[in-house]
Amino acid sequence: MPSAPLRLRCEFVNNPLGVTAPNPRLSWWVQDQRPAEIQSAYEIVAASSPRLLERDEGDLWRSGRVDAAHSAHVVYQGAALSCSQRVWWKVRTFDSDGMGSAWSEPAFFEMGLFSEDDWQGHWIGSPLAGSRSRGVHAVALRKEFYLGAAVERATLYIAALGEFKLGINGAESAPLSSTAVWADYAHECYYQTFDITRQLTAGSNAIGLLLADGYFSGEIPVVGRGVYGRKPAVRLFAKIDLEDGQQLSIASDHTWHWHPSWILACDINSGEHTDFAQYMPGWQAAGFEEGGWSPVQVLAPFSGELRSQLYPALNVTQVLRPLELPPLPRAPGRARLQYDFGSEVVGRVRVDLRCLSDDDIKVSYSLQEDFEEVSIDAYTTGLQQGAEASLLNCEPSFALHSFRYVRVEFTQGYSEIEDLFALRVGYPEQPALKLRSDHATLNELINVLHNSISGVALSVPLRGVKFDERLPDAAYAATWVPMLAQQERAHPLVCKWLADLALASEVQDPPSAMAPALRGADGRLPGSSPILGPGDGFAQFETFVHTLWALYRHQDDLHSLRHYYPQIRVGALAYRHQAPQMLRVPAAAGLYGERLNSGLVATASAYGSLKIAARIAGVLGQLGDYELIDNLAEDVRKAFRRRYLT
């Protein structure tokens, strides 16, 4: 008899919030230890509450026994679902003899906001604005409200033109994560969904937000600041169900208040400046005295599309200690300590300081030991004369750095370093394979591969991260983005990447780079740049095809193949016009290795990519296209043999 199924997922995510597919796809792992056993059938029950599900009452859907061997992408076929509705579901499987398993543990998914009509609230912000050369204060926004009964369920939706930190009733939600999202704000903005049920209470409550530039008005390397606007904004909507049956909503509007925060400047690339003397204790808690706070500005509506972000935010994936601690200087005055973390890190450094007097702390980050190119976090301790010594945790809220070496400067006798460590920030992906051997070099290689999966799968561009280790560079990503597509939890992030790439092809003329289409201050695309990557459309087509094929082969994602097939067909058939002699000439040096052999490698790569495109056409039953694209690949092979083989 099979055991209960494991790892229930909806849209490739465990208990997702903000699902916008009207008929979500469900999947599970069959658990049967007997050799050669397979699933012959399944049964799914979906209910509107866990209590109904526990009694096997599927008021939303009961599939009955379905004879099928597949356990992935089973489409929900129950009652129509409304926005913000939560669905509880479970599944059981049947073996080859028709014996049924026990029911799985319950799982759930919650629908998101489908359209503008489902939203409440306005875009709000402060009057402060940055410029092309300077960022703006991070601002604090807050609102208090009263709940007359205990909370049964509460969901919060936040869309930000910028980056934010969220706190409710004095506790910061996800304090270690980064909400930075790189999107083409000229066309779209992603909203994030939070379950805040446990953070609310009967009585007075408060929501507090720190709002920063992010990539809306912050620095994008090479392109500059203020690409999409000069003033960050946020839109917030909370749906609250109370235990007494009442339904309430809290939305961003003119009743919110703002105040400049203690973060005087913040940028994900150039760093932050924090003045602890300006910190406002308790500002995210109910009952805070709002003296000096001002009503927020209600801003113009956002003209683009609001999309749900299903993939998790960047988070701390590893804590690193420096290889060795430098000796502390004995002489009074300005001290400068340098630390080596042994490998390249994307993240930030936390310095725990014991402050004895007011001091200025400077933390410099660099990939080079000589600190030729640096980004800087600065802290003013703000300790008043005669005050008792205090312990400060100096860690940036928004900045992410690419570094191996860190230099900390402080005044000896004014401050003492209690502890220092680096926080590697990345996508919270767990490797499917863990390998340890008695060979140190092999172990190090495996560690590098694992760190590459989690540490460079970033939806944001960073200084210092190499071309082939940064998600937005389509042409350089052909090797490792398909590898990321094979990972257990990376599917939503990879699908967002594909959507960005498709959007870039639509809005750019010619379609030369990965989304978003970054425009300079003059409104024109900056063309090929270290951020956009080389303007080689076919190299990006190759990444597109290999990524989709990996999603199909490893995740059984036939839906994405169908959705993007028109782009695949156009990209494949365009090759004959781009290379009339069938020999590929890369548009940028370094894409396919050394310049001397780049044409040879690029042509061989084109052949392989076209063969995969033909296989995709075959999988989708497009037999005419299969023959057309496969013949094109054969023409490339013949041209390759004539040119490079003797």
XYZ file of C-alpha atoms in Angstrom:
646
model
C 0.000 0.000 0.000
C 1.490 3.402 -0.928
C 2.175 5.993 1.718
C 0.604 9.428 1.750
C 1.833 11.817 -0.991
C 4.447 14.424 -0.088
C 5.485 17.943 -1.143
C 2.166 19.350 -2.252
C 2.646 22.415 -4.462
C 0.476 24.915 -6.284
C 2.055 26.728 -9.230
C 5.381 25.180 -8.128
C 5.235 26.916 -4.714
C 4.554 25.570 -1.229
C 1.349 27.174 0.138
C 1.577 30.205 -2.173
C -0.077 33.575 -1.590
C -1.139 35.803 -4.474
C -1.944 33.147 -7.104
C -3.522 34.800 -10.140
C -3.991 31.817 -12.467
C -7.788 31.257 -12.576
C -7.262 27.480 -12.613
C -4.027 26.865 -10.675
C -1.857 23.817 -11.319
C -1.327 21.334 -8.483
C 1.456 18.802 -8.016
C 2.778 16.316 -5.459
C 5.363 13.595 -4.955
C 4.234 9.989 -4.888
C 5.574 8.170 -1.842
C 5.974 4.438 -2.398
C 9.070 2.561 -1.313
C 8.277 -0.576 -3.302
C 10.384 -1.035 -6.456
C 8.764 -0.461 -9.866
C 5.533 0.828 -8.339
C 3.755 3.697 -10.074
C 0.751 5.887 -9.494
C -2.238 4.620 -11.460
C -4.809 7.143 -10.212
C -5.332 10.050 -7.812
C -8.104 11.810 -5.934
C -8.134 15.470 -4.831
C -10.410 17.184 -2.320
C -10.488 21.010 -2.068
C -12.405 22.929 0.590
C -12.917 26.478 1.769
C -11.742 25.723 5.333
C -9.408 23.237 7.040
C -12.306 21.972 9.147
C -14.281 20.942 6.066
C -11.183 19.362 4.527
C -10.570 17.338 7.666
C -14.104 15.894 7.294
C -13.441 15.108 3.587
C -16.082 17.652 2.562
C -14.937 19.143 -0.725
C -17.283 22.095 -1.004
C -15.036 23.600 -3.699
C -13.936 20.492 -5.587
C -13.896 16.743 -5.292
C -12.204 15.218 -8.313
C -13.264 11.666 -7.615
C -10.887 8.926 -8.663
C -8.995 9.994 -11.807
C -7.069 7.329 -13.712
C -3.765 9.045 -14.488
C -0.082 8.449 -13.815
C 1.009 12.083 -13.777
C 1.385 13.965 -10.493
C 2.383 17.371 -11.859
C 0.355 20.216 -13.381
C -3.017 18.800 -12.425
C -5.360 21.696 -13.187
C -7.822 22.759 -10.511
C -11.319 22.170 -11.912
C -13.544 23.092 -8.995
C -15.784 26.054 -8.241
C -14.749 29.447 -9.615
C -12.379 31.236 -7.252
C -12.535 34.881 -6.229
C -9.720 37.256 -5.327
C -8.097 36.667 -1.923
C -9.926 33.326 -1.519
C -7.975 30.624 0.303
C -8.354 27.006 -0.826
C -7.363 24.038 1.347
C -6.624 20.791 -0.476
C -5.240 17.287 -0.071
C -4.602 14.329 -2.335
C -4.287 10.565 -2.200
C -2.858 8.214 -4.819
C -3.556 4.657 -5.971
C -0.905 2.082 -6.878
C -0.835 -0.313 -9.829
C -3.135 -2.727 -7.983
C -5.674 0.003 -7.274
C -4.813 0.252 -3.574
C -5.262 3.751 -2.215
C -2.799 5.618 -0.011
C -3.595 7.607 3.083
C -4.545 11.233 2.513
C -1.693 13.721 2.361
C -1.187 16.442 4.920
C -3.338 19.471 4.008
C -1.917 22.272 1.876
C -3.401 25.556 0.737
C -3.128 28.259 -1.855
C -4.563 31.764 -1.752
C -5.698 33.738 -4.736
C -4.263 37.191 -5.377
C -5.743 40.371 -6.810
C -6.707 39.780 -10.422
C -7.200 43.327 -11.692
C -7.293 46.986 -10.740
C -10.925 46.549 -9.655
C -9.791 44.239 -6.825
C -7.445 46.834 -5.326
C -8.236 49.499 -2.776
C -6.169 52.505 -1.760
C -3.995 55.038 -3.552
C -0.319 55.436 -4.347
C 1.212 57.470 -1.534
C 4.619 58.910 -0.701
C 6.407 61.943 0.677
C 7.250 65.290 -0.960
C 10.955 64.369 -0.928
C 12.477 63.622 -4.311
C 15.920 62.627 -5.526
C 17.805 63.662 -8.624
C 20.053 62.161 -11.286
C 23.016 62.646 -8.965
C 21.580 62.155 -5.497
C 19.155 59.826 -3.766
C 16.532 60.733 -1.233
C 16.046 60.081 2.459
C 14.358 56.780 3.191
C 11.004 57.847 4.605
C 8.912 56.262 7.343
C 5.183 55.816 6.698
C 2.701 54.666 9.317
C -0.964 54.241 10.147
C -2.832 53.136 13.287
C -6.192 51.345 13.268
C -8.474 49.550 15.709
C -9.869 46.002 15.502
C -12.882 45.143 17.627
C -12.275 41.383 17.751
C -9.583 38.753 17.288
C -8.354 38.169 13.753
C -9.287 35.026 11.877
C -7.301 35.795 8.712
C -5.517 38.852 7.343
C -3.661 39.297 4.055
C -1.584 42.321 3.083
C -0.739 43.326 -0.503
C 2.065 45.821 -1.161
C 3.181 47.286 -4.487
C 6.185 49.610 -4.359
C 7.788 51.899 -6.893
C 11.016 51.420 -4.983
C 11.924 49.134 -2.087
C 10.344 48.780 1.343
C 10.707 47.305 4.829
C 7.485 46.324 6.551
C 6.760 46.303 10.290
C 3.516 45.592 12.151
C 2.931 46.324 15.825
C 6.606 46.871 16.493
C 7.856 43.674 14.831
C 9.540 43.798 11.440
C 8.233 41.298 8.910
C 11.021 39.273 7.270
C 13.836 41.461 8.661
C 16.600 39.574 6.828
C 15.040 39.625 3.358
C 15.402 42.081 0.502
C 12.276 43.230 -1.349
C 14.262 44.677 -4.250
C 12.659 43.771 -7.573
C 13.965 44.827 -10.959
C 10.992 45.450 -13.244
C 10.300 47.602 -16.243
C 8.339 50.197 -14.286
C 7.308 51.850 -17.523
C 5.022 48.863 -18.078
C 4.667 46.828 -14.872
C 5.156 46.655 -11.129
C 5.171 43.551 -8.950
C 3.178 43.371 -5.732
C 4.046 41.119 -2.808
C 1.603 39.290 -0.539
C 2.002 38.722 3.214
C -0.044 36.712 5.697
C -0.249 39.049 8.723
C -2.853 37.116 10.738
C -0.569 36.431 13.683
C 0.822 39.967 13.778
C -2.530 41.660 14.346
C -4.472 41.680 17.596
C -7.820 42.822 18.936
C -7.509 46.487 19.889
C -5.078 49.077 18.576
C -2.683 48.127 15.769
C -0.097 49.930 13.660
C 1.577 49.375 10.297
C 4.944 51.005 9.582
C 6.857 51.102 6.308
C 10.341 52.261 5.392
C 10.296 53.345 1.743
C 13.505 53.691 -0.260
C 14.575 54.387 -3.858
C 15.018 50.790 -5.000
C 15.402 50.477 -8.770
C 12.567 52.869 -9.495
C 14.562 55.974 -8.611
C 17.846 54.514 -7.298
C 21.080 53.807 -9.089
C 21.281 51.219 -11.827
C 24.955 50.622 -12.653
C 26.127 52.308 -15.876
C 22.643 53.701 -16.651
C 22.471 55.986 -13.609
C 19.814 57.187 -11.148
C 16.183 58.107 -11.619
C 15.622 55.954 -14.686
C 11.888 55.610 -14.070
C 11.182 58.443 -11.631
C 12.621 60.587 -8.842
C 10.156 59.875 -6.028
C 9.414 56.374 -4.631
C 5.799 55.468 -3.903
C 3.841 52.623 -2.357
C 0.333 51.182 -2.565
C -0.953 48.987 0.252
C -4.159 47.035 0.797
C -4.985 44.693 3.710
C -8.055 42.428 3.870
C -8.951 41.425 7.432
C -11.535 38.827 8.542
C -12.406 38.970 12.233
C -13.613 36.035 14.303
C -16.950 37.772 14.912
C -17.674 37.723 11.172
C -16.744 41.326 10.355
C -14.658 42.075 7.281
C -12.413 45.143 7.265
C -9.904 46.671 4.891
C -6.926 48.932 5.516
C -5.581 50.822 2.508
C -3.019 53.489 1.717
C -4.711 56.887 1.587
C -4.497 60.463 2.886
C -4.866 59.306 6.531
C -1.302 57.916 6.583
C 1.609 60.021 7.906
C 5.261 60.261 6.967
C 8.551 61.428 8.481
C 12.185 61.405 7.296
C 13.881 58.321 8.693
C 17.305 57.823 10.255
C 18.585 56.397 6.938
C 19.904 59.583 5.344
C 20.812 57.967 2.039
C 20.292 54.449 0.785
C 21.034 52.722 -2.462
C 21.217 49.037 -3.225
C 24.507 49.548 -5.084
C 26.289 52.560 -3.585
C 25.454 51.914 0.066
C 23.721 53.585 2.986
C 24.285 56.290 5.563
C 22.518 55.730 8.879
C 22.324 58.213 11.755
C 21.252 56.314 14.875
C 20.651 59.595 16.708
C 17.582 60.130 14.503
C 16.075 56.706 15.145
C 12.498 56.803 16.480
C 11.935 53.940 18.953
C 8.489 52.374 18.759
C 7.479 54.081 15.518
C 5.955 50.849 14.150
C 3.911 50.207 17.337
C 0.462 51.438 18.307
C 0.363 54.469 20.597
C 3.460 56.117 19.109
C 3.376 59.911 19.442
C 3.394 61.355 15.901
C 4.709 64.800 16.783
C 6.368 66.301 13.720
C 4.857 63.765 11.329
C 3.018 65.056 8.233
C 0.163 63.724 6.086
C 1.396 61.741 3.094
C 1.058 62.894 -0.487
C -1.517 61.044 -2.558
C 0.179 60.489 -5.906
C -1.042 59.894 -9.443
C -2.175 56.368 -10.343
C 0.385 53.963 -11.786
C -0.220 53.483 -15.494
C 1.376 50.033 -15.776
C 0.147 46.578 -14.840
C 0.322 45.259 -11.266
C 1.534 41.647 -11.219
C 1.774 39.201 -8.351
C 5.267 38.115 -7.313
C 5.096 34.421 -6.408
C 8.779 33.733 -5.929
C 10.245 34.422 -2.469
C 12.314 37.496 -1.751
C 16.084 37.439 -1.587
C 17.193 36.299 1.819
C 20.254 35.508 3.906
C 21.487 32.097 2.790
C 24.816 31.911 4.632
C 26.707 33.573 7.478
C 30.432 33.952 6.763
C 33.321 34.710 9.079
C 36.529 36.388 7.868
C 39.525 34.156 7.282
C 41.391 35.806 10.143
C 40.963 38.755 12.469
C 43.370 41.669 12.034
C 45.195 42.879 15.153
C 43.580 45.796 16.934
C 45.623 49.007 16.896
C 46.886 50.163 20.266
C 47.408 53.833 19.485
C 44.471 56.224 19.908
C 42.941 57.836 16.868
C 41.365 56.566 13.696
C 41.584 52.785 13.282
C 41.326 50.921 9.978
C 40.837 47.138 9.966
C 40.718 45.029 6.821
C 39.000 41.629 6.526
C 39.174 38.922 3.854
C 36.190 36.561 3.481
C 38.015 34.228 1.098
C 35.553 34.321 -1.821
C 33.263 36.692 -3.663
C 30.084 37.461 -1.736
C 26.844 39.178 -2.730
C 25.315 40.536 0.445
C 26.198 42.792 3.329
C 28.291 42.947 6.498
C 27.017 43.317 10.037
C 29.263 45.003 12.597
C 28.279 44.801 16.262
C 29.778 47.840 18.003
C 30.113 48.808 21.617
C 29.860 52.589 21.490
C 31.557 54.614 24.204
C 31.160 58.032 22.553
C 29.746 59.603 19.400
C 31.616 58.180 16.415
C 31.481 57.855 12.617
C 31.807 54.314 11.320
C 32.719 53.567 7.716
C 32.397 50.075 6.171
C 33.938 49.812 2.692
C 33.334 46.860 0.355
C 35.530 45.793 -2.554
C 36.279 42.840 -4.813
C 39.944 43.953 -4.991
C 42.382 43.899 -2.123
C 43.601 47.395 -2.996
C 40.034 48.802 -2.687
C 40.292 50.569 -6.036
C 36.498 50.343 -6.543
C 34.373 50.459 -3.417
C 30.840 50.841 -2.138
C 30.333 52.232 1.360
C 27.968 51.931 4.308
C 28.373 54.724 6.868
C 26.987 54.951 10.390
C 26.818 57.808 12.867
C 26.434 56.326 16.342
C 24.813 59.436 17.817
C 25.784 58.656 21.421
C 25.158 61.727 23.561
C 27.855 63.151 25.835
C 27.787 61.402 29.204
C 25.451 58.626 28.067
C 26.161 55.017 29.013
C 27.931 52.761 26.536
C 25.515 51.025 24.157
C 25.633 48.110 21.736
C 24.727 48.952 18.133
C 24.054 46.490 15.323
C 25.347 48.179 12.177
C 23.799 46.471 9.178
C 22.320 48.128 6.069
C 18.587 47.794 5.485
C 18.573 48.112 1.694
C 22.124 48.012 0.306
C 23.575 44.880 -1.260
C 27.258 44.722 -2.120
C 29.541 42.563 -4.239
C 32.724 42.046 -2.230
C 35.452 39.816 -0.925
C 37.320 42.388 1.158
C 35.863 44.688 3.802
C 37.506 47.635 5.546
C 36.071 49.039 8.776
C 37.116 52.480 10.013
C 36.280 53.815 13.485
C 37.816 55.907 16.253
C 39.824 53.886 18.738
C 38.532 54.556 22.234
C 35.161 55.801 20.942
C 33.995 52.453 19.541
C 34.925 48.800 19.980
C 34.102 45.966 17.550
C 32.295 43.187 19.403
C 31.606 41.022 16.360
C 31.761 41.154 12.569
C 30.411 38.752 9.940
C 29.161 38.744 6.360
C 25.654 37.770 5.300
C 25.436 36.150 1.887
C 22.121 37.156 0.303
C 20.516 35.190 -2.476
C 17.613 33.148 -3.685
C 16.649 30.576 -1.006
C 17.186 27.564 -3.253
C 18.331 24.277 -1.789
C 20.492 22.086 -4.040
C 18.895 18.827 -5.138
C 22.211 17.010 -4.665
C 24.598 17.265 -1.736
C 28.021 15.752 -2.251
C 30.951 15.432 0.117
C 34.120 13.528 -0.725
C 37.622 13.080 0.640
C 38.940 15.384 -2.096
C 39.109 18.996 -0.912
C 39.179 20.489 -4.421
C 36.076 18.569 -5.480
C 34.253 19.677 -2.335
C 35.181 23.301 -3.067
C 33.900 22.966 -6.648
C 30.533 21.664 -5.400
C 30.334 24.550 -2.918
C 30.955 27.056 -5.719
C 28.180 25.506 -7.810
C 25.724 25.588 -4.897
C 26.591 29.193 -4.057
C 26.183 30.127 -7.720
C 22.632 28.775 -7.759
C 21.539 30.667 -4.658
C 23.848 33.678 -4.758
C 23.635 34.930 -8.327
C 20.038 34.116 -9.192
C 19.181 37.720 -8.523
C 16.294 39.652 -9.982
C 18.321 42.834 -9.521
C 21.527 44.120 -11.140
C 24.487 44.670 -8.829
C 27.876 46.281 -9.121
C 30.716 43.838 -9.469
C 28.696 40.725 -10.286
C 30.000 39.210 -13.497
C 28.015 39.094 -16.726
C 27.492 35.337 -16.602
C 26.467 35.487 -12.938
C 23.660 38.024 -13.166
C 20.115 37.079 -14.048
C 19.145 40.076 -16.200
C 21.865 39.435 -18.820
C 20.130 37.124 -21.267
C 23.009 36.554 -23.655
C 25.454 35.549 -20.936
C 22.990 33.417 -19.000
C 22.695 30.511 -21.444
C 24.737 28.133 -19.309
C 23.396 28.581 -15.815
C 19.808 29.861 -16.177
C 18.745 26.457 -17.597
C 20.499 24.901 -14.601
C 18.508 27.190 -12.298
C 15.324 26.076 -14.090
C 16.012 22.519 -12.916
C 16.008 23.438 -9.242
C 13.173 22.554 -6.909
C 11.884 26.002 -5.949
C 13.194 28.269 -8.687
C 10.343 27.870 -11.171
C 8.450 31.125 -10.347
C 11.653 33.193 -10.523
C 12.647 31.657 -13.867
C 9.136 32.275 -15.236
C 9.380 35.921 -14.152
C 12.703 36.107 -15.998
C 11.128 34.670 -19.136
C 8.250 37.164 -18.918
C 10.754 40.032 -18.583
C 12.677 38.784 -21.604
C 9.511 38.510 -23.665
C 8.487 42.018 -22.617
C 11.907 43.393 -23.556
C 11.556 41.894 -27.029
C 8.224 43.668 -27.420
C 9.233 47.135 -26.177
C 12.751 47.362 -27.595
C 13.440 48.123 -31.235
C 15.503 46.241 -32.108
C 15.035 43.675 -29.309
C 18.640 43.821 -28.183
C 18.637 43.013 -24.493
C 17.039 41.413 -21.505
C 14.166 43.144 -19.705
C 13.624 45.664 -18.441
C 14.181 48.129 -21.233
C 16.232 50.712 -19.413
C 15.904 54.201 -20.812
C 18.214 57.070 -20.075
C 17.275 60.598 -19.033
C 16.709 61.496 -22.685
C 14.138 58.711 -23.027
C 16.307 56.622 -25.341
C 17.613 53.137 -24.751
C 21.291 53.261 -23.772
C 22.013 50.365 -26.140
C 24.526 47.689 -25.282
C 25.916 48.155 -21.790
C 27.290 46.045 -18.937
C 23.781 45.999 -17.496
C 21.839 45.274 -20.654
C 24.416 42.850 -21.985
C 25.514 42.587 -25.606
C 23.018 43.281 -28.346
C 23.028 39.741 -29.699
C 19.415 38.762 -30.240
C 20.143 35.175 -31.225
C 22.252 34.585 -28.118
C 19.262 35.666 -26.064
C 17.015 33.401 -28.159
C 19.338 30.509 -27.290
C 19.002 31.244 -23.568
C 15.236 31.471 -24.016
C 15.019 28.093 -25.753
C 17.364 26.240 -23.382
C 15.551 27.624 -20.339
C 12.115 26.609 -21.627
C 13.414 23.161 -22.549
C 14.860 22.743 -19.062
C 11.531 23.732 -17.502
C 9.796 21.121 -19.649
C 12.337 18.336 -19.140
C 12.813 18.805 -15.384
C 9.548 20.433 -14.266
C 7.153 19.000 -16.903
C 6.098 22.566 -17.681
C 4.241 22.165 -20.956
C 2.260 25.350 -20.265
C 5.332 27.586 -20.662
C 6.260 25.865 -23.945
C 2.814 26.619 -25.355
C 2.777 30.173 -24.015
C 6.129 31.201 -25.483
C 6.078 29.084 -28.636
C 5.307 32.076 -30.938
C 8.553 33.758 -29.771
C 10.455 30.487 -30.220
C 9.197 30.094 -33.777
C 10.004 33.685 -34.758
C 13.472 33.519 -33.168
C 14.342 30.251 -34.914
C 13.140 31.240 -38.380
C 14.913 34.616 -38.101
C 18.279 32.807 -38.153
C 18.251 32.377 -41.927
C 17.891 36.149 -42.375
C 20.543 36.946 -39.748
C 23.056 34.446 -41.173
C 22.417 33.891 -44.911
C 25.538 31.699 -45.129
C 24.269 29.706 -42.112
C 27.495 30.559 -40.224
C 27.015 32.425 -36.971
C 28.980 35.621 -36.251
C 28.513 36.724 -32.582
C 27.655 40.364 -32.062
C 29.845 40.661 -28.955
C 33.299 39.387 -28.090
C 33.486 36.866 -25.293
C 30.020 35.393 -25.729
C 31.377 32.150 -27.156
C 34.921 32.084 -25.835
C 38.019 33.471 -27.505
C 37.488 35.681 -30.543
C 39.591 33.331 -32.717
C 37.187 30.434 -32.242
C 33.986 32.298 -31.387
C 32.432 31.801 -34.815
C 33.021 28.064 -34.704
C 31.550 27.706 -31.213
C 28.652 30.057 -31.974
C 27.681 28.114 -35.115
C 27.791 24.803 -33.252
C 25.696 26.348 -30.493
C 23.183 27.659 -33.030
C 22.794 24.156 -34.461
C 22.046 22.736 -31.004
C 19.588 25.502 -30.175
C 17.699 25.087 -33.440
C 17.464 21.320 -32.881
C 15.912 22.001 -29.462
C 13.496 24.504 -31.015
C 12.486 21.814 -33.508
C 11.918 19.327 -30.681
C 9.710 21.886 -28.899
C 7.649 22.217 -32.089
C 7.329 18.430 -32.191
C 6.263 18.202 -28.546
C 3.518 20.754 -29.235
C 2.370 18.910 -32.353
C 3.507 21.654 -34.748
C 4.792 19.127 -37.283
C 5.108 21.594 -40.136
C 7.280 23.873 -37.983
C 9.239 20.867 -36.741
C 10.244 19.960 -40.293
C 10.997 23.569 -41.205
C 13.208 24.282 -38.160
C 14.889 20.857 -38.259
C 15.840 21.400 -41.914
C 17.222 24.810 -40.934
C 19.381 23.127 -38.290
C 20.641 20.638 -40.867
C 21.601 23.505 -43.176
C 23.624 24.999 -40.307
C 25.330 21.627 -39.766
C 26.251 21.358 -43.436
C 27.642 24.906 -43.471
C 29.638 24.121 -40.346
C 31.176 21.041 -41.993
C 32.073 22.951 -45.150
C 33.712 25.772 -43.179
C 35.383 24.078 -40.244
C 35.981 20.404 -41.152
C 38.530 19.040 -43.615
